[in-house]
Structure formats: C-alpha cells, structure tokens
Coordinates of C-alpha atoms in Angstrom, one line a residue:
Chain A
X1 CA 18.4 38.4 -49.6
X2 CA 15.8 40.2 -47.6
X3 CA 13.6 36.9 -47.8
X4 CA 16.6 34.9 -46.8
X5 CA 16.9 37.1 -43.8
X6 CA 13.4 36.9 -42.8
X7 CA 13.5 32.8 -43.3
X8 CA 16.9 32.6 -41.4
X9 CA 15.1 34.7 -38.5
X10 CA 11.8 32.7 -38.6
X11 CA 13.8 29.4 -38.5
X12 CA 15.8 30.8 -35.3
X13 CA 12.5 31.6 -33.8
X14 CA 11.0 28.5 -34.5
X15 CA 14.1 26.7 -33.2
X16 CA 13.8 28.9 -30.1
X17 CA 10.1 27.8 -29.5
X18 CA 10.8 24.3 -30.4
X19 CA 13.6 24.2 -27.9
X20 CA 11.8 26.0 -25.3
X21 CA 9.2 23.4 -25.7
X22 CA 11.4 20.7 -25.3
X23 CA 12.7 22.0 -22.4
X24 CA 9.6 22.7 -20.9
X25 CA 8.5 19.0 -21.5
X26 CA 11.5 18.0 -19.9
X27 CA 10.7 20.0 -16.9
X28 CA 7.3 18.7 -16.7
X29 CA 8.5 15.0 -16.7
X30 CA 10.9 16.0 -13.8
X31 CA 8.2 17.7 -12.0
X32 CA 5.9 14.8 -12.4
X33 CA 7.9 12.9 -9.8
X34 CA 7.9 13.5 -5.9
X35 CA 10.3 13.7 -3.4
X36 CA 11.2 10.5 -1.5
X37 CA 14.4 11.3 0.1
X38 CA 14.4 11.8 4.1
X39 CA 13.3 9.9 7.1
X40 CA 10.0 8.0 7.1
X41 CA 8.7 6.8 10.5
X42 CA 6.6 3.6 10.4
X43 CA 2.7 3.7 11.2
X44 CA 2.4 0.1 12.9
X45 CA -1.2 0.1 13.1
X46 CA -1.2 -3.2 11.0
X47 CA 0.4 -6.7 12.0
X48 CA 2.5 -7.5 9.4
X49 CA 5.3 -9.0 10.9
X50 CA 3.2 -12.2 12.2
X51 CA 5.8 -13.3 14.3
X52 CA 4.1 -13.5 17.6
X53 CA 3.8 -17.2 17.4
X54 CA 5.6 -20.1 15.8
X55 CA 2.8 -21.1 13.5
X56 CA 1.2 -18.2 12.2
X57 CA 1.4 -18.4 8.2
X58 CA -2.0 -16.3 8.3
X59 CA -2.4 -14.3 5.2
X60 CA 0.5 -16.1 3.1
X61 CA -0.5 -17.9 0.2
X62 CA 1.8 -20.8 0.6
X63 CA 2.2 -23.5 -2.0
X64 CA 2.2 -27.1 -0.7
X65 CA 6.3 -27.2 -0.9
X66 CA 6.3 -23.7 1.1
X67 CA 4.0 -25.1 3.9
X68 CA 5.9 -28.2 4.3
X69 CA 9.2 -26.4 4.9
X70 CA 7.4 -23.9 7.1
X71 CA 6.2 -26.4 9.5
X72 CA 9.6 -27.9 9.4
X73 CA 11.3 -24.8 10.7
X74 CA 12.4 -24.3 14.3
X75 CA 13.0 -21.0 15.6
X76 CA 15.8 -22.6 17.4
X77 CA 17.8 -22.5 14.3
X78 CA 18.6 -18.9 15.1
X79 CA 20.9 -19.8 18.1
X80 CA 23.2 -21.6 15.6
X81 CA 26.3 -19.1 14.9
X82 CA 25.8 -19.6 11.1
X83 CA 22.2 -18.2 11.2
X84 CA 22.5 -15.5 13.8
X85 CA 23.1 -12.7 11.4
X86 CA 21.4 -14.1 8.4
X87 CA 18.9 -11.2 8.2
X88 CA 15.8 -10.9 6.0
X89 CA 15.4 -10.5 2.3
X90 CA 14.7 -7.0 0.8
X91 CA 10.7 -7.2 0.9
X92 CA 11.0 -7.2 4.9
X93 CA 11.1 -3.4 4.6
X94 CA 7.3 -3.6 4.3
X95 CA 6.8 -6.3 7.0
X96 CA 9.2 -5.1 9.5
X97 CA 8.3 -2.5 12.4
X98 CA 11.0 -0.2 11.6
X99 CA 11.4 3.4 9.7
X100 CA 13.0 4.2 6.7
X101 CA 15.7 6.5 5.9
X102 CA 15.9 7.2 2.0
X103 CA 18.7 9.2 0.1
X104 CA 19.7 9.2 -3.4
X105 CA 22.7 9.6 -5.6
X106 CA 22.5 12.4 -8.1
X107 CA 24.2 13.0 -11.7
X108 CA 26.4 15.8 -11.0
X109 CA 25.6 17.2 -14.6
X110 CA 22.0 16.1 -15.6
X111 CA 20.7 16.5 -11.9
X112 CA 18.4 13.1 -12.1
X113 CA 18.8 10.6 -9.5
X114 CA 21.0 7.7 -10.4
X115 CA 19.7 5.7 -7.5
X116 CA 17.9 5.7 -4.4
X117 CA 19.1 3.9 -1.5
X118 CA 17.0 2.7 1.3
X119 CA 18.9 2.2 4.5
X120 CA 19.1 -1.0 6.3
X121 CA 18.4 -2.2 9.7
X122 CA 20.0 -4.7 11.9
X123 CA 18.3 -7.7 10.3
X124 CA 17.9 -6.0 6.8
X125 CA 20.6 -5.1 4.3
X126 CA 20.3 -1.5 2.7
X127 CA 18.7 -1.7 -0.7
X128 CA 20.0 0.2 -3.8
X129 CA 17.3 1.1 -6.5
X130 CA 19.1 1.8 -9.7
X131 CA 17.3 4.5 -11.5
X132 CA 19.6 4.8 -14.6
X133 CA 18.0 2.2 -16.9
X134 CA 20.8 -0.5 -16.3
X135 CA 19.4 -4.4 -17.0
X136 CA 19.5 -6.9 -14.2
X137 CA 22.2 -9.2 -14.3
X138 CA 22.5 -12.7 -15.4
X139 CA 20.1 -15.1 -13.3
X140 CA 23.7 -16.8 -12.3
X141 CA 25.2 -13.6 -10.8
X142 CA 25.5 -13.3 -7.3
X143 CA 22.5 -13.5 -4.9
X144 CA 22.5 -11.2 -1.7
X145 CA 20.4 -10.4 0.8
X146 CA 18.9 -6.9 -0.7
X147 CA 19.0 -8.6 -3.8
X148 CA 19.3 -6.2 -7.2
X149 CA 16.7 -3.4 -7.7
X150 CA 15.6 -1.2 -10.7
X151 CA 13.4 1.6 -10.4
X152 CA 11.3 4.0 -12.7
X153 CA 9.0 6.7 -12.3
X154 CA 5.4 6.2 -13.5
X155 CA 3.8 9.6 -13.0
X156 CA 4.4 10.3 -9.3
X157 CA 4.7 6.7 -8.4
X158 CA 8.3 5.1 -8.4
X159 CA 8.0 1.5 -9.4
X160 CA 10.9 -1.0 -8.6
X161 CA 11.6 -4.6 -9.4
X162 CA 14.0 -6.6 -7.4
X163 CA 15.7 -9.9 -8.1
X164 CA 18.9 -12.0 -7.1
X165 CA 17.8 -12.0 -3.4
X166 CA 19.0 -15.0 -1.4
X167 CA 16.8 -17.7 -0.2
X168 CA 15.6 -16.5 3.3
X169 CA 12.1 -16.1 4.7
X170 CA 8.8 -14.7 3.8
X171 CA 8.1 -14.2 7.6
X172 CA 10.2 -14.6 10.2
X173 CA 8.7 -17.5 12.0
X174 CA 9.9 -19.7 8.9
X175 CA 7.8 -19.3 5.9
X176 CA 10.5 -19.7 3.3
X177 CA 11.5 -17.5 0.1
X178 CA 13.6 -19.3 -2.5
X179 CA 16.4 -17.5 -4.6
X180 CA 14.0 -17.2 -7.3
X181 CA 11.6 -14.9 -5.7
X182 CA 11.1 -11.3 -6.9
X183 CA 9.5 -8.3 -5.7
X184 CA 7.7 -5.6 -7.4
X185 CA 7.2 -2.2 -5.1
X186 CA 5.2 0.8 -5.9
X187 CA 5.9 3.9 -3.9
X188 CA 3.1 6.3 -3.4
X189 CA 3.4 9.5 -1.6
X190 CA 0.4 11.5 -0.6
X191 CA 1.2 14.6 1.2
X192 CA 3.4 13.4 4.2
X193 CA 2.4 9.8 3.8
X194 CA 4.3 7.3 2.0
X195 CA 2.5 3.9 1.2
X196 CA 4.5 1.1 -0.3
X197 CA 2.6 -1.5 -2.1
X198 CA 4.4 -4.7 -2.5
X199 CA 4.0 -7.8 -4.6
X200 CA 6.2 -10.7 -3.9
X201 CA 6.3 -13.7 -6.2
X202 CA 8.0 -17.0 -5.8
X203 CA 7.5 -20.0 -7.9
X204 CA 8.7 -22.4 -5.4
X205 CA 7.2 -21.5 -2.0
X206 CA 4.1 -19.3 -3.1
X207 CA 1.0 -20.5 -4.8
X208 CA 0.0 -17.1 -5.8
X209 CA 1.6 -13.4 -5.7
X210 CA 1.7 -12.3 -2.0
X211 CA 0.5 -8.6 -1.9
X212 CA 1.1 -6.3 1.3
X213 CA 1.4 -2.6 1.7
X214 CA 2.6 -0.5 4.8
X215 CA 2.6 3.2 5.5
X216 CA 5.2 5.6 6.7
X217 CA 5.0 9.3 8.0
X218 CA 7.4 11.7 6.8
X219 CA 9.5 12.7 10.0
X220 CA 11.7 15.3 11.2
X221 CA 13.4 13.1 13.6
X222 CA 16.1 11.3 11.6
X223 CA 15.9 7.6 10.8
X224 CA 19.1 5.9 11.3
X225 CA 20.7 4.9 7.8
X226 CA 22.1 1.5 9.1
X227 CA 21.3 -0.6 12.2
X228 CA 23.5 -1.7 14.9
X229 CA 26.1 -4.3 13.8
X230 CA 25.0 -8.1 14.1
X231 CA 27.5 -9.8 16.4
X232 CA 27.4 -13.7 16.4
X233 CA 27.8 -15.2 20.0
X234 CA 27.9 -19.1 21.3
X235 CA 24.3 -19.4 23.0
X236 CA 25.2 -22.8 24.7
X237 CA 23.8 -25.5 22.3
X238 CA 25.7 -27.1 19.4
X239 CA 23.6 -30.2 18.1
X240 CA 24.6 -32.6 15.5
X241 CA 21.5 -31.3 13.3
X242 CA 19.9 -28.3 12.8
X243 CA 16.8 -27.8 15.0
X244 CA 13.5 -28.5 13.1
X245 CA 10.5 -30.5 13.1
X246 CA 9.7 -33.6 11.1
X247 CA 6.5 -33.8 9.0
X248 CA 3.3 -33.8 11.3
X249 CA 5.5 -33.3 14.3
X250 CA 5.2 -29.4 14.7
X251 CA 4.0 -28.9 18.4
X252 CA 2.7 -25.4 17.6
X253 CA 0.6 -26.0 14.5
X254 CA -2.8 -25.6 16.6
X255 CA -1.5 -22.7 18.9
X256 CA -3.6 -20.2 16.8
X257 CA -6.7 -22.2 17.0
X258 CA -6.4 -22.5 20.8
X259 CA -5.6 -19.0 21.5
X260 CA -7.4 -17.1 18.8
X261 CA -9.7 -19.3 17.3
X262 CA -8.0 -19.2 14.0
X263 CA -8.7 -22.5 11.9
X264 CA -5.6 -24.5 11.2
X265 CA -5.9 -24.1 7.3
X266 CA -5.5 -20.4 8.0
X267 CA -2.7 -20.7 10.4
X268 CA -0.7 -22.9 8.1
X269 CA -1.3 -20.3 4.8
X270 CA -3.7 -22.1 2.6
X271 CA -4.2 -19.6 -0.1
X272 CA -8.0 -20.1 -0.1
X273 CA -8.1 -18.5 3.3
X274 CA -7.1 -15.2 2.2
X275 CA -10.4 -14.5 0.4
X276 CA -13.6 -13.5 2.2
X277 CA -15.7 -16.5 1.2
X278 CA -13.4 -18.4 3.7
X279 CA -15.1 -16.8 6.5
X280 CA -18.3 -18.8 5.5
X281 CA -16.1 -21.9 6.9
X282 CA -15.4 -20.4 10.1
X283 CA -18.5 -21.3 12.4
X284 CA -17.8 -18.4 14.9
X285 CA -17.4 -15.9 12.2
X286 CA -20.6 -16.3 10.3
Chain B
X1 CA 7.7 35.9 -32.4
X2 CA 7.8 36.3 -28.6
X3 CA 4.2 36.4 -28.6
X4 CA 4.2 32.9 -30.4
X5 CA 6.9 31.7 -27.8
X6 CA 4.7 32.6 -25.0
X7 CA 1.5 31.3 -26.6
X8 CA 3.3 27.8 -27.0
X9 CA 4.2 27.6 -23.4
X10 CA 1.1 28.9 -22.1
X11 CA -0.8 26.1 -24.4
X12 CA 1.6 23.7 -23.0
X13 CA 1.1 24.3 -19.5
X14 CA -2.6 24.3 -19.9
X15 CA -2.0 21.0 -21.5
X16 CA -0.4 19.6 -18.4
X17 CA -3.3 20.5 -16.2
X18 CA -5.9 18.7 -18.6
X19 CA -6.7 15.1 -18.3
X20 CA -5.7 12.9 -21.1
X21 CA -8.1 13.1 -23.9
X22 CA -8.8 16.9 -23.9
X23 CA -10.9 19.0 -21.8
X24 CA -13.7 17.3 -19.6
X25 CA -16.1 18.8 -17.4
X26 CA -17.3 15.8 -15.4
X27 CA -15.3 13.6 -12.9
X28 CA -16.4 10.3 -14.7
X29 CA -15.0 11.8 -17.9
X30 CA -11.9 13.2 -16.4
X31 CA -11.1 10.1 -14.2
X32 CA -7.3 9.4 -14.5
X33 CA -8.1 5.7 -13.4
X34 CA -10.5 3.4 -13.8
X35 CA -11.8 2.2 -10.3
X36 CA -15.1 0.6 -11.7
X37 CA -15.5 -3.4 -11.4
X38 CA -15.8 -5.8 -8.6
X39 CA -12.8 -5.9 -6.2
X40 CA -12.0 -8.6 -3.7
X41 CA -10.2 -8.0 -0.4
X42 CA -6.7 -9.8 -0.2
X43 CA -6.6 -10.5 3.6
X44 CA -2.9 -10.7 3.7
X45 CA -2.2 -8.6 7.0
X46 CA -4.2 -8.5 10.0
X47 CA -5.8 -11.9 9.3
X48 CA -7.2 -12.8 12.8
X49 CA -8.5 -9.2 13.3
X50 CA -10.4 -9.4 9.7
X51 CA -11.5 -12.8 9.3
X52 CA -12.9 -13.3 12.5
X53 CA -14.2 -11.1 15.4
X54 CA -11.2 -10.9 17.8
X55 CA -12.0 -11.5 21.7
X56 CA -12.7 -8.7 23.9
X57 CA -9.5 -7.0 24.7
X58 CA -7.4 -8.2 21.7
X59 CA -6.7 -4.5 20.6
X60 CA -3.1 -5.0 19.2
X61 CA -2.0 -2.6 17.8
X62 CA -4.5 0.1 17.9
X63 CA -3.2 3.6 19.2
X64 CA -6.1 3.8 21.3
X65 CA -6.8 6.4 24.2
X66 CA -7.7 5.4 27.6
X67 CA -11.0 6.1 27.1
X68 CA -11.4 4.3 23.9
X69 CA -10.0 1.3 25.7
X70 CA -12.7 1.9 28.5
X71 CA -15.4 2.0 25.7
X72 CA -14.0 -1.1 24.0
X73 CA -13.8 -3.1 27.2
X74 CA -17.6 -2.6 27.8
X75 CA -18.2 -4.0 24.2
X76 CA -21.4 -5.9 24.0
X77 CA -22.4 -7.3 20.7
X78 CA -25.5 -8.7 22.1
X79 CA -26.5 -5.2 23.1
X80 CA -25.5 -3.8 19.7
X81 CA -27.9 -6.3 17.9
X82 CA -30.7 -5.4 20.3
X83 CA -30.3 -1.6 19.5
X84 CA -30.0 -2.1 16.2
X85 CA -26.4 -1.0 15.7
X86 CA -25.1 -4.2 14.1
X87 CA -23.6 -2.2 11.6
X88 CA -21.2 -0.5 13.7
X89 CA -18.1 -2.3 12.5
X90 CA -19.2 -1.5 8.8
X91 CA -19.0 2.2 8.8
X92 CA -16.9 4.4 6.8
X93 CA -14.0 4.3 9.2
X94 CA -13.5 0.6 8.8
X95 CA -15.2 -0.6 6.1
X96 CA -12.5 -0.9 3.6
X97 CA -10.5 -3.1 6.1
X98 CA -13.4 -5.8 6.0
X99 CA -13.2 -9.0 4.5
X100 CA -15.4 -8.1 1.8
X101 CA -16.1 -7.6 -2.0
X102 CA -16.6 -4.1 -3.6
X103 CA -18.6 -3.3 -6.4
X104 CA -17.5 0.4 -7.7
X105 CA -19.6 2.0 -10.4
X106 CA -20.7 5.5 -11.4
X107 CA -23.9 6.8 -9.9
X108 CA -23.7 9.8 -12.0
X109 CA -21.3 11.8 -13.8
X110 CA -20.0 13.1 -10.5
X111 CA -20.6 10.5 -7.8
X112 CA -19.0 7.2 -7.4
X113 CA -20.9 4.6 -5.8
X114 CA -19.0 1.8 -3.8
X115 CA -21.3 -0.8 -2.3
X116 CA -19.9 -3.9 -0.1
X117 CA -21.6 -7.2 -0.1
X118 CA -20.3 -8.0 3.6
X119 CA -22.6 -5.6 5.6
X120 CA -24.6 -4.5 2.3
X121 CA -23.4 -1.0 2.7
X122 CA -23.2 1.8 0.1
X123 CA -20.8 4.5 0.2
X124 CA -21.2 7.7 -2.5
X125 CA -18.1 9.6 -3.3
X126 CA -19.1 13.3 -4.2
X127 CA -17.0 14.9 -6.7
X128 CA -18.9 18.1 -7.0
X129 CA -19.5 18.4 -3.2
X130 CA -20.1 22.3 -2.6
X131 CA -19.0 23.4 1.0
X132 CA -22.7 25.0 1.4
X133 CA -24.2 21.6 0.8
X134 CA -25.9 20.2 3.8
X135 CA -24.7 16.6 4.6
X136 CA -27.8 15.4 6.1
X137 CA -28.3 13.2 9.2
X138 CA -25.3 11.3 10.5
X139 CA -25.0 7.8 8.8
X140 CA -22.5 4.9 8.8
X141 CA -21.0 6.1 5.6
X142 CA -21.2 9.5 6.4
X143 CA -20.7 12.3 3.6
X144 CA -17.9 11.8 1.3
X145 CA -16.1 14.4 -0.7
X146 CA -14.0 13.3 -3.6
X147 CA -11.3 14.7 -6.0
X148 CA -9.0 13.1 -8.3
X149 CA -5.2 13.6 -7.3
X150 CA -3.3 14.0 -10.5
X151 CA -1.6 12.2 -12.2
X152 CA -3.4 8.9 -10.9
X153 CA -5.1 8.9 -7.5
X154 CA -8.4 9.5 -5.8
X155 CA -8.5 11.3 -2.7
X156 CA -11.8 10.9 -0.6
X157 CA -12.7 12.8 2.7
X158 CA -15.6 11.4 4.7
X159 CA -17.3 13.2 7.8
X160 CA -20.8 13.4 9.2
X161 CA -20.5 9.7 10.7
X162 CA -22.3 7.9 13.2
X163 CA -20.0 6.7 16.0
X164 CA -18.7 3.3 15.0
X165 CA -16.1 0.6 15.6
X166 CA -12.6 0.5 14.0
X167 CA -12.5 -3.0 14.7
X168 CA -15.5 -5.7 15.4
X169 CA -14.5 -6.2 19.0
X170 CA -15.5 -2.6 19.9
X171 CA -12.5 -0.3 19.3
X172 CA -14.3 2.8 18.9
X173 CA -14.2 6.0 16.9
X174 CA -16.5 8.8 17.5
X175 CA -19.0 10.8 15.3
X176 CA -16.6 13.6 15.1
X177 CA -14.0 11.2 13.4
X178 CA -12.4 12.1 9.9
X179 CA -11.6 9.8 7.4
X180 CA -9.2 10.3 4.5
X181 CA -8.6 7.9 2.1
X182 CA -6.5 7.6 -1.0
X183 CA -7.3 4.9 -3.9
X184 CA -4.4 3.7 -6.2
X185 CA -4.4 1.1 -8.8
X186 CA -1.2 -1.0 -10.1
X187 CA -0.9 -4.1 -12.2
X188 CA 0.0 -7.2 -10.8
X189 CA 3.0 -8.8 -12.8
X190 CA 2.0 -11.7 -14.8
X191 CA -1.6 -10.2 -14.9
X192 CA -4.6 -8.4 -13.0
X193 CA -4.9 -5.4 -11.1
X194 CA -4.6 -4.5 -7.5
X195 CA -6.4 -1.7 -5.8
X196 CA -4.8 0.3 -3.0
X197 CA -6.9 1.9 -0.5
X198 CA -5.0 3.9 2.0
X199 CA -7.0 5.0 5.2
X200 CA -6.3 7.3 7.6
X201 CA -9.0 8.0 10.8
X202 CA -8.6 11.2 12.9
X203 CA -10.4 10.8 15.9
X204 CA -8.5 12.7 18.8
X205 CA -11.1 11.5 21.3
X206 CA -10.5 7.9 20.6
X207 CA -6.9 7.7 19.0
X208 CA -3.5 8.8 20.1
X209 CA -2.5 9.6 16.5
X210 CA -4.3 9.1 13.2
X211 CA -5.0 5.4 12.8
X212 CA -3.4 4.3 9.3
X213 CA -3.7 1.3 7.3
X214 CA -3.7 0.1 3.7
X215 CA -5.6 -2.6 2.4
X216 CA -5.2 -4.4 -1.0
X217 CA -8.0 -5.7 -3.4
X218 CA -7.8 -7.6 -6.7
X219 CA -9.9 -6.9 -9.6
X220 CA -12.4 -9.7 -10.4
X221 CA -13.8 -10.3 -13.9
X222 CA -17.6 -10.4 -12.8
X223 CA -19.7 -10.4 -9.8
X224 CA -20.2 -14.2 -9.7
X225 CA -18.7 -14.3 -6.2
X226 CA -21.0 -11.3 -5.0
X227 CA -22.2 -12.5 -1.7
X228 CA -24.7 -9.9 0.1
X229 CA -24.4 -10.6 3.7
X230 CA -26.0 -8.4 6.4
X231 CA -24.3 -6.7 9.1
X232 CA -23.6 -8.9 12.3
X233 CA -22.2 -7.8 15.6
X234 CA -20.8 -11.2 16.3

C-alpha cells in the first residue's frame, strides 16, 4: 500500500510537471507573436502609387495581355457613374498612401485572435484576416473588393493569403488585375515599425509575381477605421461607349520618356525592366 | 518534486532562448536565417529613381530639410567625379536601394560580408562589435554592428559614415547619419526566396524625419549574372 501511495504521488507530480510544461509551451507559442493592433501611419518615402502619369507601369511585370489592357485604359472611365466608387483591391493597402487601423476579434474563452481587421479607406474596403483555421471558399464563391483572407503566425511574422478578389487594377492608371489574382502578405514588426511584404500573383495579367513592400510607423494618433463614403455623381458626359484607347493609339505612351527619360519598355511594364541588367540598355544610365 | 518542476521550467525557458540545434557560440552557427547567396534587386518601386539618375530637383518624396534641398540643388556630378567622390550614392545609407546584385557570405564566424556588383562595394556586419572597438576612419560603408533578432531577423546598425547621397541626384545625408536595417527572408509562393531589407536613415541635419524604405531581392541560384561595375556619378 505504501508503495502504491508513492506511485500515485509520483504520477500526480509527473502529471503536474507535464501539465506545467504544456502550459509553458503554449505560452511560448503565444508570446512568439507580436501586437499588430493599433494605428499605423504610413512612411511615404517610396513611390508605390505610380499614378502621376497615365502610362506609368514601371516596376510591374505585366504579361502581354496585361499590357494590352493597360494601354487601352482611359482614366476618363472614372467619370462613369458605375465606376466612380469601384475602389481598389485588397493589395492596394501596400500601394496606397494612407495609414492602417488594425483591430482584432478575440475568442472570449481561449483569448486568441479569431481575426484581424484592417480598416478601409474611401477607395479600399476593410480586409478581415481569419485566424481560426477556416478554409478558403470554393473558387465559384462570391468575389469581393477585399477578397477572402486567412492568416497564421510564423514565429513573429503574420502570414496572410488572399483570394476571391474582384477583378480590378494593379495600379490606378489601368494595369489590370483579374479575379484569379491572389496576394500573399507578411507583416513584420520591428519595434514601432511595421513592414508589409506583398507578393501578388495573377495568372492572366502578370508574367511573374509582383513583389512590393511598405513600412508604417506606430502612431498614438488614431487612424480612421473607415474612409468617408463614396457618393456617385453625374459628371457631365455620358457616351455610348466606355472611354478607352484602341491598340497603338494611347497618346500618353511616351510621356514617361519625354518627362523623365524612362524608356518605353520600362514605362509599359516589360518584366525584364525590373532587373539591374536592364540598366545597361539605357544609354543615359550607364 | 517541486525541485524537478522548477528544473523543468528553467530548462524549458533556457531552451526558448537557444537557437535551434542547441548551444552555439558564433553568429554563423546560431544564425536563425540563411542570408548567404546571390540576391538580385527587384526594382518594383521607385523605378525612375533607381534605374536611371533622376534629374536635378526631382526629390519626390524625400523628407528633406531646407538645408538638404540647397545642397541637392547644387549637385554637380562632374565635380563629384573630379573629386573622386563618384561613390557618394553607393554608401550604406543608399546602397541596398540601388538596382544591383548582392553577394552575401560569411567573412568569418562573426562577420557577414555583403558585396554589391553595381559600385563594387563591400559591407561588413560585425556581430561581436565591442563598444570599445575603434571603428577607424569614416568610409562610404561605415562601421556596422549586427545582431540576430529572434526568431528570424537580422538587425544592423551603421555609423561612422562618409557623407553621401540617398539618391543619385544629390539628396544628401551627413556623416552623422545613422542607418538601421532589418533583414528578413520569405518564401515566394510557387518557388524561390525573397529578401526584404527595411532601412531607416536618421539624419536630423538633412531629413525632417527618418527616411524609411524597404527593398526586395530575389535569390539567384549562382553568380552567373554578377556584373561588377564601378561607381559613377552620372
């Protein structure tokens, strides 16, 4: 009996240790994450919007199909009522000039984040990042501006994947994105700096993944969780067709060349222009 | 039994502080990420500021002070060449933003070596930099101290710089500038690896706020596209 009691006590102690180790291991998983919620103000020291000129597709590895569509685009389409509030896809949060407001929904029992939401702007819908392990819906499911996003922690990095975005634009000046585009994002926090790495893939309009990043600074001043409402208005021109340019007829195709000395191949987003060796093909840059 | 419980917890805590693979005494052995190899800049942002030399006065969107603007307005590339200052735009404050290839290797167990083909520059990241170590004379690449940031980043701080340019058209940083960088790696869906370098240049003399940018690099299989090219002011 004495021996049984000792065994029982030993087992209890062993269970206690085992339980403590498990709890500590779980805590280690939790503390491996970083806080992302709060207001983040943009560090706009890089030009990512690229919307200063009608034909500036520099840095975008467009496919041939993407280039043809991009050059057919006229920004006058935005005066059409049905396009005025179209907004931009989820990946615009890295390209756009605004800050981020991030908040989370917490499981009331376990305390873990069920989701993170990145607030919207006037021209970008809020984006929810589901952290509860749910699967992406069928490819035939509804496509929206913000798409469907899941996330998981890899160490201190939040890794997200977005599908089901409506067809839209890679850049506001007309480089298109299809409804098959996907976006992988990684959120790195270093002190009060948040850097988002974004990898956009589009089997139709991109020749290779388009990789971008932008940094944001933690801010005590609150960023708005939503933008002002977009209200459509008649802007005085209703044509029989949507404004566009026919092939080889875009009048702005050489504007980057005349204003900044950028070769046409770079301005229209040829993939080889993204790599340093292309510099040798630019006479003035040698 | 309480002793065993405490011992287990302490052991686990120590385990959390150790790199995978057990105790390691050198930066190379304890590296949580592998940065070595050939990396090519992906010029997906700021194309016209990085692939060509922007025209004088094209400073968008640099957070420059008025003094910095005056200096930049006086930019004279021919004078820089004549004064053998053609590498001013290839210093540590700007080099990772250049359209270049980088070769990263271990110089020794505690020093990471970063070479660029464009400008033919060499940076050394010292992991065991003692505060008493004299950094020597000022150079374009300055003196860099490095530390791993668990679980998966490298932090590099650089000072002791020669005054240089943040952009090839003369946007200045002073010799008092401090550069902080974070190196992170990530997989590319479908294959490949990307290196993300976040750079913060702090120079109150020339910058209204720390100049922050982040650049992407894709890993290459080998150095077959390595193309050493000297610095140029033009």
